[in-house]
Structure formats: structure tokens, C-alpha cells
mmCIF file of C-alpha atoms in Angstrom:
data_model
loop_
_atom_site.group_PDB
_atom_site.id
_atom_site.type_symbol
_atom_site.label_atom_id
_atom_site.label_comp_id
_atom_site.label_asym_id
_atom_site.label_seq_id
_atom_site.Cartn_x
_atom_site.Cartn_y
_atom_site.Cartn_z
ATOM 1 C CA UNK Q 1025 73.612 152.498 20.217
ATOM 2 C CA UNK Q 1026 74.356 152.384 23.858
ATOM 3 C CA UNK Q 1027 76.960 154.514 25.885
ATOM 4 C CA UNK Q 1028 80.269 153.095 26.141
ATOM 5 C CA UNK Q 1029 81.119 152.410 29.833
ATOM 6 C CA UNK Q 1030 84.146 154.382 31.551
ATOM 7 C CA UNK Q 1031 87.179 152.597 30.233
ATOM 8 C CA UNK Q 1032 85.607 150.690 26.741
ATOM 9 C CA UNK Q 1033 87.194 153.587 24.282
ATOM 10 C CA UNK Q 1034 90.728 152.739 25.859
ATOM 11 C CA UNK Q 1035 90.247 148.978 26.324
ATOM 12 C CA UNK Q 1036 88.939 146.792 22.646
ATOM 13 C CA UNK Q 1037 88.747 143.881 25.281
ATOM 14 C CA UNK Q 1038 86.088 145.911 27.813
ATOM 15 C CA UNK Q 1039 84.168 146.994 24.902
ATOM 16 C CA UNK Q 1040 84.403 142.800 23.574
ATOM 17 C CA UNK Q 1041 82.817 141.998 27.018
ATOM 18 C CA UNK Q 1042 79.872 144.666 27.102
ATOM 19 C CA UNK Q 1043 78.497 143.690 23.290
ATOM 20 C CA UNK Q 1044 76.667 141.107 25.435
ATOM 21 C CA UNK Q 1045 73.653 143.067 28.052
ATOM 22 C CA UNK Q 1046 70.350 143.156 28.975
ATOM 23 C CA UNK Q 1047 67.941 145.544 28.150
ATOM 24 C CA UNK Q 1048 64.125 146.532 29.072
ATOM 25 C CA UNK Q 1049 63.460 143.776 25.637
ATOM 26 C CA UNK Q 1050 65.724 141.175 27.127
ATOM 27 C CA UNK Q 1051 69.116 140.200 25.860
ATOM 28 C CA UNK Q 1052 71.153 142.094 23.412
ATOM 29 C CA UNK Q 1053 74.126 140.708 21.481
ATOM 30 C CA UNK Q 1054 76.094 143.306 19.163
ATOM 31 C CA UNK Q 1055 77.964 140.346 18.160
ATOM 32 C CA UNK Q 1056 75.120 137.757 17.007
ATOM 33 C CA UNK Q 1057 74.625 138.532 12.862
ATOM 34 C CA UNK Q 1058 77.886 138.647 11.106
ATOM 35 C CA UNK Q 1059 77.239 141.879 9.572
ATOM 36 C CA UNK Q 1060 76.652 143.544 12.846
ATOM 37 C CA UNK Q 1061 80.016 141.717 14.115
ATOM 38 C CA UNK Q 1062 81.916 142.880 11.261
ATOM 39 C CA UNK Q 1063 80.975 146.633 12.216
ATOM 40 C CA UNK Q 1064 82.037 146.247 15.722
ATOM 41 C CA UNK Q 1065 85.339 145.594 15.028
ATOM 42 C CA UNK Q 1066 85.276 148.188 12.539
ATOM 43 C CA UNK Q 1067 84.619 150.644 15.024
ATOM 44 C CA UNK Q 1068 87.005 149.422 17.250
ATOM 45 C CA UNK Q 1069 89.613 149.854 14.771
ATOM 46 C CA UNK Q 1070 90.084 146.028 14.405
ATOM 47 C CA UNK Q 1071 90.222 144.571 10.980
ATOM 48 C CA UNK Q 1072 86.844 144.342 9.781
ATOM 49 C CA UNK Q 1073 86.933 140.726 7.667
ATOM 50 C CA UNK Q 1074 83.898 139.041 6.674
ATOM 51 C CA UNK Q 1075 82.476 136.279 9.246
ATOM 52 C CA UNK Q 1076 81.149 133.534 9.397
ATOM 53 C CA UNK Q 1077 79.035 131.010 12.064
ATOM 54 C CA UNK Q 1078 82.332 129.945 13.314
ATOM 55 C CA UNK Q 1079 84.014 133.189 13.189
ATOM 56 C CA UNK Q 1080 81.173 134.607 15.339
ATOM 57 C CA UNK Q 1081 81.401 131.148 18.019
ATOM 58 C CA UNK Q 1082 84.800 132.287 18.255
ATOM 59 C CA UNK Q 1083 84.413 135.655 19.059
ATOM 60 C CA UNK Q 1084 81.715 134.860 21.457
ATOM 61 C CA UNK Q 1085 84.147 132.253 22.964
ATOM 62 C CA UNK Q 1086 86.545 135.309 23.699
ATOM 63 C CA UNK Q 1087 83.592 137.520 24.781
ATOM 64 C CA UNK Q 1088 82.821 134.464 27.349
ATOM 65 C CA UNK Q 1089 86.220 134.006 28.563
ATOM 66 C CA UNK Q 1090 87.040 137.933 28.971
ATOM 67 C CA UNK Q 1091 83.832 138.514 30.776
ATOM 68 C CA UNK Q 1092 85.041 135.087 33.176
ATOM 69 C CA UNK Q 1093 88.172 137.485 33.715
ATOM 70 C CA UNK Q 1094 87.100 140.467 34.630
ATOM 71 C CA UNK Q 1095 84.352 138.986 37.089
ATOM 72 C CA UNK Q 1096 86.665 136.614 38.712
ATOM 73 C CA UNK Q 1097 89.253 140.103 39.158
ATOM 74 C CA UNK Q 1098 86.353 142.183 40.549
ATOM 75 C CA UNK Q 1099 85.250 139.403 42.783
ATOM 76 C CA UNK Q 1100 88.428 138.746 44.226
ATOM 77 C CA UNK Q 1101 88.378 134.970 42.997
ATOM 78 C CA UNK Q 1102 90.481 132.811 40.422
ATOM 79 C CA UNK Q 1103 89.307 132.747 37.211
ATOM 80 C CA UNK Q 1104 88.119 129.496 35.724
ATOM 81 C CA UNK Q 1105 91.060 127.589 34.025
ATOM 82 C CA UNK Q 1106 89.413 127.321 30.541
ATOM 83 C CA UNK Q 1107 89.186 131.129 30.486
ATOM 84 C CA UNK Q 1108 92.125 131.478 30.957
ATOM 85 C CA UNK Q 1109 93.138 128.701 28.428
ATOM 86 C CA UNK Q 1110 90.975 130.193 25.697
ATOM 87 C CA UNK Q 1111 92.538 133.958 26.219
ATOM 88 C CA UNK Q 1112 96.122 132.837 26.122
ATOM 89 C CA UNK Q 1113 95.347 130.360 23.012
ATOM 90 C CA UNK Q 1114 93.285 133.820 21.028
ATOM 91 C CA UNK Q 1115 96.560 135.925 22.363
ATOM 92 C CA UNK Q 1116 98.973 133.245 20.367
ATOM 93 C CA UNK Q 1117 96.297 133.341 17.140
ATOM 94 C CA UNK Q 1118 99.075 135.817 15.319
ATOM 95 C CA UNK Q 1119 102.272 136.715 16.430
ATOM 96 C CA UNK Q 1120 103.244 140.191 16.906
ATOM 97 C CA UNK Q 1121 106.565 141.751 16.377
ATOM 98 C CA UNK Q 1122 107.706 144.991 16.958
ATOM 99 C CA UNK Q 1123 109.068 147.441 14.100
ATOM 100 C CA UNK Q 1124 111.118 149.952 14.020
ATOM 101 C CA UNK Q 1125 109.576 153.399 12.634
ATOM 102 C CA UNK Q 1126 111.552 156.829 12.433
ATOM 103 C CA UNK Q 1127 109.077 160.125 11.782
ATOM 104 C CA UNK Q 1128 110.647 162.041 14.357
ATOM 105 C CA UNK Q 1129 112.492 159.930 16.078
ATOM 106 C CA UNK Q 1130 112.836 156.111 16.462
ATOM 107 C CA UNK Q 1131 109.526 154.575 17.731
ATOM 108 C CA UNK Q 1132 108.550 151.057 18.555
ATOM 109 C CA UNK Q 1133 104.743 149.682 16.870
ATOM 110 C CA UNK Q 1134 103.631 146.020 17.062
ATOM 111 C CA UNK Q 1135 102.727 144.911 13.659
ATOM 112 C CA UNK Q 1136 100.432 141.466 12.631
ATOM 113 C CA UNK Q 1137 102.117 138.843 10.939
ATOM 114 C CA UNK Q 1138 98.845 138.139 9.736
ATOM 115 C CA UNK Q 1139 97.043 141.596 8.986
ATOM 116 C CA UNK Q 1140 93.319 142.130 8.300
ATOM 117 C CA UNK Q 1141 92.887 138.793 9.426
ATOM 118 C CA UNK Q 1142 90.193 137.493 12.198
ATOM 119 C CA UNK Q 1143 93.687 136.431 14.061
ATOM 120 C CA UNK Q 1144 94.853 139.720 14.196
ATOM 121 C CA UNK Q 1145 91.571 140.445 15.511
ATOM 122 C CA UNK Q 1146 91.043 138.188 17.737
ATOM 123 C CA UNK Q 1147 94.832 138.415 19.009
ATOM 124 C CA UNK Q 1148 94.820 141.737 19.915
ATOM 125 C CA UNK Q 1149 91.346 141.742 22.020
ATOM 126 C CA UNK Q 1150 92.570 138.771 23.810
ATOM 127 C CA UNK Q 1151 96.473 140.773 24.230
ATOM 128 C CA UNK Q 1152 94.400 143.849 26.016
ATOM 129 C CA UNK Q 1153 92.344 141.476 28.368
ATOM 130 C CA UNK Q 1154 95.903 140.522 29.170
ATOM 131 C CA UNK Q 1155 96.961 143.518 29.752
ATOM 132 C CA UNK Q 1156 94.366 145.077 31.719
ATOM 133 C CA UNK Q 1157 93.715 142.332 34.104
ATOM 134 C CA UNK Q 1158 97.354 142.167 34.956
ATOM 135 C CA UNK Q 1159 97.920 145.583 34.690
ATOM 136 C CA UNK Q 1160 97.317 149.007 36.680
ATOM 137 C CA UNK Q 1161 93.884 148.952 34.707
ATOM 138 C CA UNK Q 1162 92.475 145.669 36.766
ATOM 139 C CA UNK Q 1163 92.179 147.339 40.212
ATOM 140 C CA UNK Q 1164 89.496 149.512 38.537
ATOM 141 C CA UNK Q 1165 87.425 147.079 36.797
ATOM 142 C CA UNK Q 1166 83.990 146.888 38.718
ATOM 143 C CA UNK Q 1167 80.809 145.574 37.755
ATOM 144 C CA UNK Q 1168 77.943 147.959 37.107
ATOM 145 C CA UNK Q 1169 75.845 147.712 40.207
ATOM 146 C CA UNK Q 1170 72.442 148.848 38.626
ATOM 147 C CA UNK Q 1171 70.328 145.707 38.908
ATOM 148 C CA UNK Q 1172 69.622 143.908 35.666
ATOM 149 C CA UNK Q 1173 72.848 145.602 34.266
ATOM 150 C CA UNK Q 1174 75.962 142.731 33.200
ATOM 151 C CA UNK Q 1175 78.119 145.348 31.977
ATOM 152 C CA UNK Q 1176 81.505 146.080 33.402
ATOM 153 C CA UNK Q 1177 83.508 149.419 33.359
ATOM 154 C CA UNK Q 1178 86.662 150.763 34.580
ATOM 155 C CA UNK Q 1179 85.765 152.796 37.937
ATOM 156 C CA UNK Q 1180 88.017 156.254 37.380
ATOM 157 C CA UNK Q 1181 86.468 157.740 40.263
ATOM 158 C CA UNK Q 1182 85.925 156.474 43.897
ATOM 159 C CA UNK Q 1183 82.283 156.891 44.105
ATOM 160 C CA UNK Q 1184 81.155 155.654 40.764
ATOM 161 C CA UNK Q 1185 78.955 152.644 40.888
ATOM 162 C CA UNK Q 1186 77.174 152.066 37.916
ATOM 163 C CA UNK Q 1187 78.582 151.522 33.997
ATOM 164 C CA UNK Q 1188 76.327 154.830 32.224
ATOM 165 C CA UNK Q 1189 74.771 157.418 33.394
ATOM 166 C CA UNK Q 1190 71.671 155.747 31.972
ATOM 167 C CA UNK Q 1191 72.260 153.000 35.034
ATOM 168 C CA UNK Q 1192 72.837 155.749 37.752
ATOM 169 C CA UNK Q 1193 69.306 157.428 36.802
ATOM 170 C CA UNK Q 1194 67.934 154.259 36.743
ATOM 171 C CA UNK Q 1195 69.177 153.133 40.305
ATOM 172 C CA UNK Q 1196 67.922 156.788 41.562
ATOM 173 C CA UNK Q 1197 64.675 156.575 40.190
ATOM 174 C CA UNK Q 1198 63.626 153.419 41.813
ATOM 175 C CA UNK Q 1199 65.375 154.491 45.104
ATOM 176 C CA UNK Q 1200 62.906 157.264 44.855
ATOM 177 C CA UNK Q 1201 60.050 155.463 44.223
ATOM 178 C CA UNK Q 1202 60.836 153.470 47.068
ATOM 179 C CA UNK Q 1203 60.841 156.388 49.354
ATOM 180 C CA UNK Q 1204 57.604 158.147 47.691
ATOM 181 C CA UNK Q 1205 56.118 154.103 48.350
ATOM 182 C CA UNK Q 1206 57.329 154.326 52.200
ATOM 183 C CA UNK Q 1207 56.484 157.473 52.841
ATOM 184 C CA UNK Q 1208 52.937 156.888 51.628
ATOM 185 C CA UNK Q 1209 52.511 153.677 53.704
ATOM 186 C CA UNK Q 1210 53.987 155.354 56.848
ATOM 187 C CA UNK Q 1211 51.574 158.239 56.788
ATOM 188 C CA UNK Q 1212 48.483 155.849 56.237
ATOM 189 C CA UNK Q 1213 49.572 154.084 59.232
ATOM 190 C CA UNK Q 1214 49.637 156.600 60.999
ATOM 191 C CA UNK Q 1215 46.888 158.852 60.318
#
């Protein structure tokens, strides 16, 4: 399993977008067999329904949209319309209301109409994309610069650049090989 990027364990919809990367074997989709589906959103503490083919279009439909978001709000551009479109139709999937609970004192929780469902689901990834693009969260959503890397992270800290520390050592690595490369053909030019 990979490293969640900055910001993924606090935001379902971040970790939605990054199920999709590249890797040294080519594309990797955490999303693609419904089993493997069904566990994500287990771990993400979404409910965890059985899916099928068109359960797992619609999820990657999300996935697509989300990732439209965030890359339009990094780049400083408007989002396509049918993003948009398809994250405020998965936010309206199940209605939310808000109960009243008293353990120590009154407190406020958003509850499903329709729990354990794929709505629910698919609702609340679609709410937090919401949230965090609109939100204090957007001004840190960033790309990972490491080339070859799709993934996107929330940038806590000013001089982060890269989605995993994985990606950093990466980027390093060839920087130095560059240098070791230059180096080389500047002293055989010059004897």
C-alpha cells in the first residue's frame, strides 16, 4: 500500500482522487475490482456495500470529477462544468440531516437518510470535495511535482513540493544523477 499524501487521512475526497496513480508498472487503480473498492471505503470509514460494474463507473465518475476540481483550484482555472455537475448531483445522492445528541452536552452529527448505502457513500466524498475546495483547505491543495506522479496533497508547509516522501527521494536522486552526469562531462571537456 502506498503512503497517504499530506491531507488524505483528513479529507475521504483527497484520498477518492489519489486511488488513481502511476507507478514504475504503469497505472494503478485501487478502485478497479469491486472487492478492492469495497475495502477502500472500508478504510475510509465509508459504508462498505457490495459493488457492482456500475457502482464502480460511478465511483470512478466522482474520482474523475474531484480530480477535475482540485486541478482546476491548483491551476488557478475554472473547473469544467460537468465536474462540477457530477459533484453537486453525488452531493444530493442522500440527504443529510443533522441530529441532536446529548453525552455531555448537546452536540450536532449529520446522519444518512439512507445509511450503509453506496449514496451515503458517494454523498459524503462528493460533500468533502465541497468542502475543501471552497474551504480554508483549497489554498493548500497542490499537485505533487515529482514527474510521473498525478497525485495531489494538501501542502501544510511552505516548502513542500512533492505528495510522499517516496516522491521527494525520487526528485533528489535524479537531480543528483544529473549533477554526477554534468560533472563527468565537464571534466572530460576539459581535461
Amino acid at each position: 500500500m502506498v503512503t497517504a499524501a499530506p491531507g488524505e487521512d483528513g479529507s475521504p475526497a483527497l484520498a477518492l482522487v489519489n486511488t488513481w496513480r502511476l507507478s514504475t508498472t504503469g497505472e494503478v487503480d485501487e478502485l478497479a475490482e469491486p472487492g478492492d473498492a469495497t475495502e477502500w471505503l472500508r478504510r475510509h470509514d465509508l459504508p462498505a456495500v457490495t459493488l457492482g460494474p456500475d457502482d464502480l463507473s460511478r465511483l470512478a465518475a466522482l474520482r474523475a470529477a474531484v480530480r477535475e476540481l482540485l486541478a482546476a483550484l491548483a491551476e488557478e482555472r475554472p473547473p469544467d462544468t460537468t465536474a462540477v455537475a457530477t459533484v453537486n448531483a453525488a452531493a444530493r445522492a442522500d440527504a443529510a440531516a443533522p441530529q441532536l445528541t446529548w453525552q455531555t452536552g448537546p452536540l450536532r452529527e449529520w446522519h444518512s437518510t439512507r445509511p450503509d448505502s453506496l449514496d451515503e457513500a458517494v454523498a459524503s466524498l462528493a460533500r468533502d470535495a465541497i468542502d475543501v475546495v471552497s474551504g480554508d483547505l483549497g489554498r493548500l491543495v497542490r499537485p505533487c511535482e515529482a514527474h510521473g506522479c498525478v497525485r495531489f496533497f494538501l501542502r501544510e508547509h511552505a516548502r513542500r513540493r512533492w505528495c510522499s516522501t517516496t516522491c521527494g527521494d525520487r526528485v533528489r536522486a535524479a537531480r543528483h544523477q544529473r549533477l554526477v552526469v554534468e560533472q563527468r562531462e565537464a571534466s572530460q571537456q576539459h581535461p
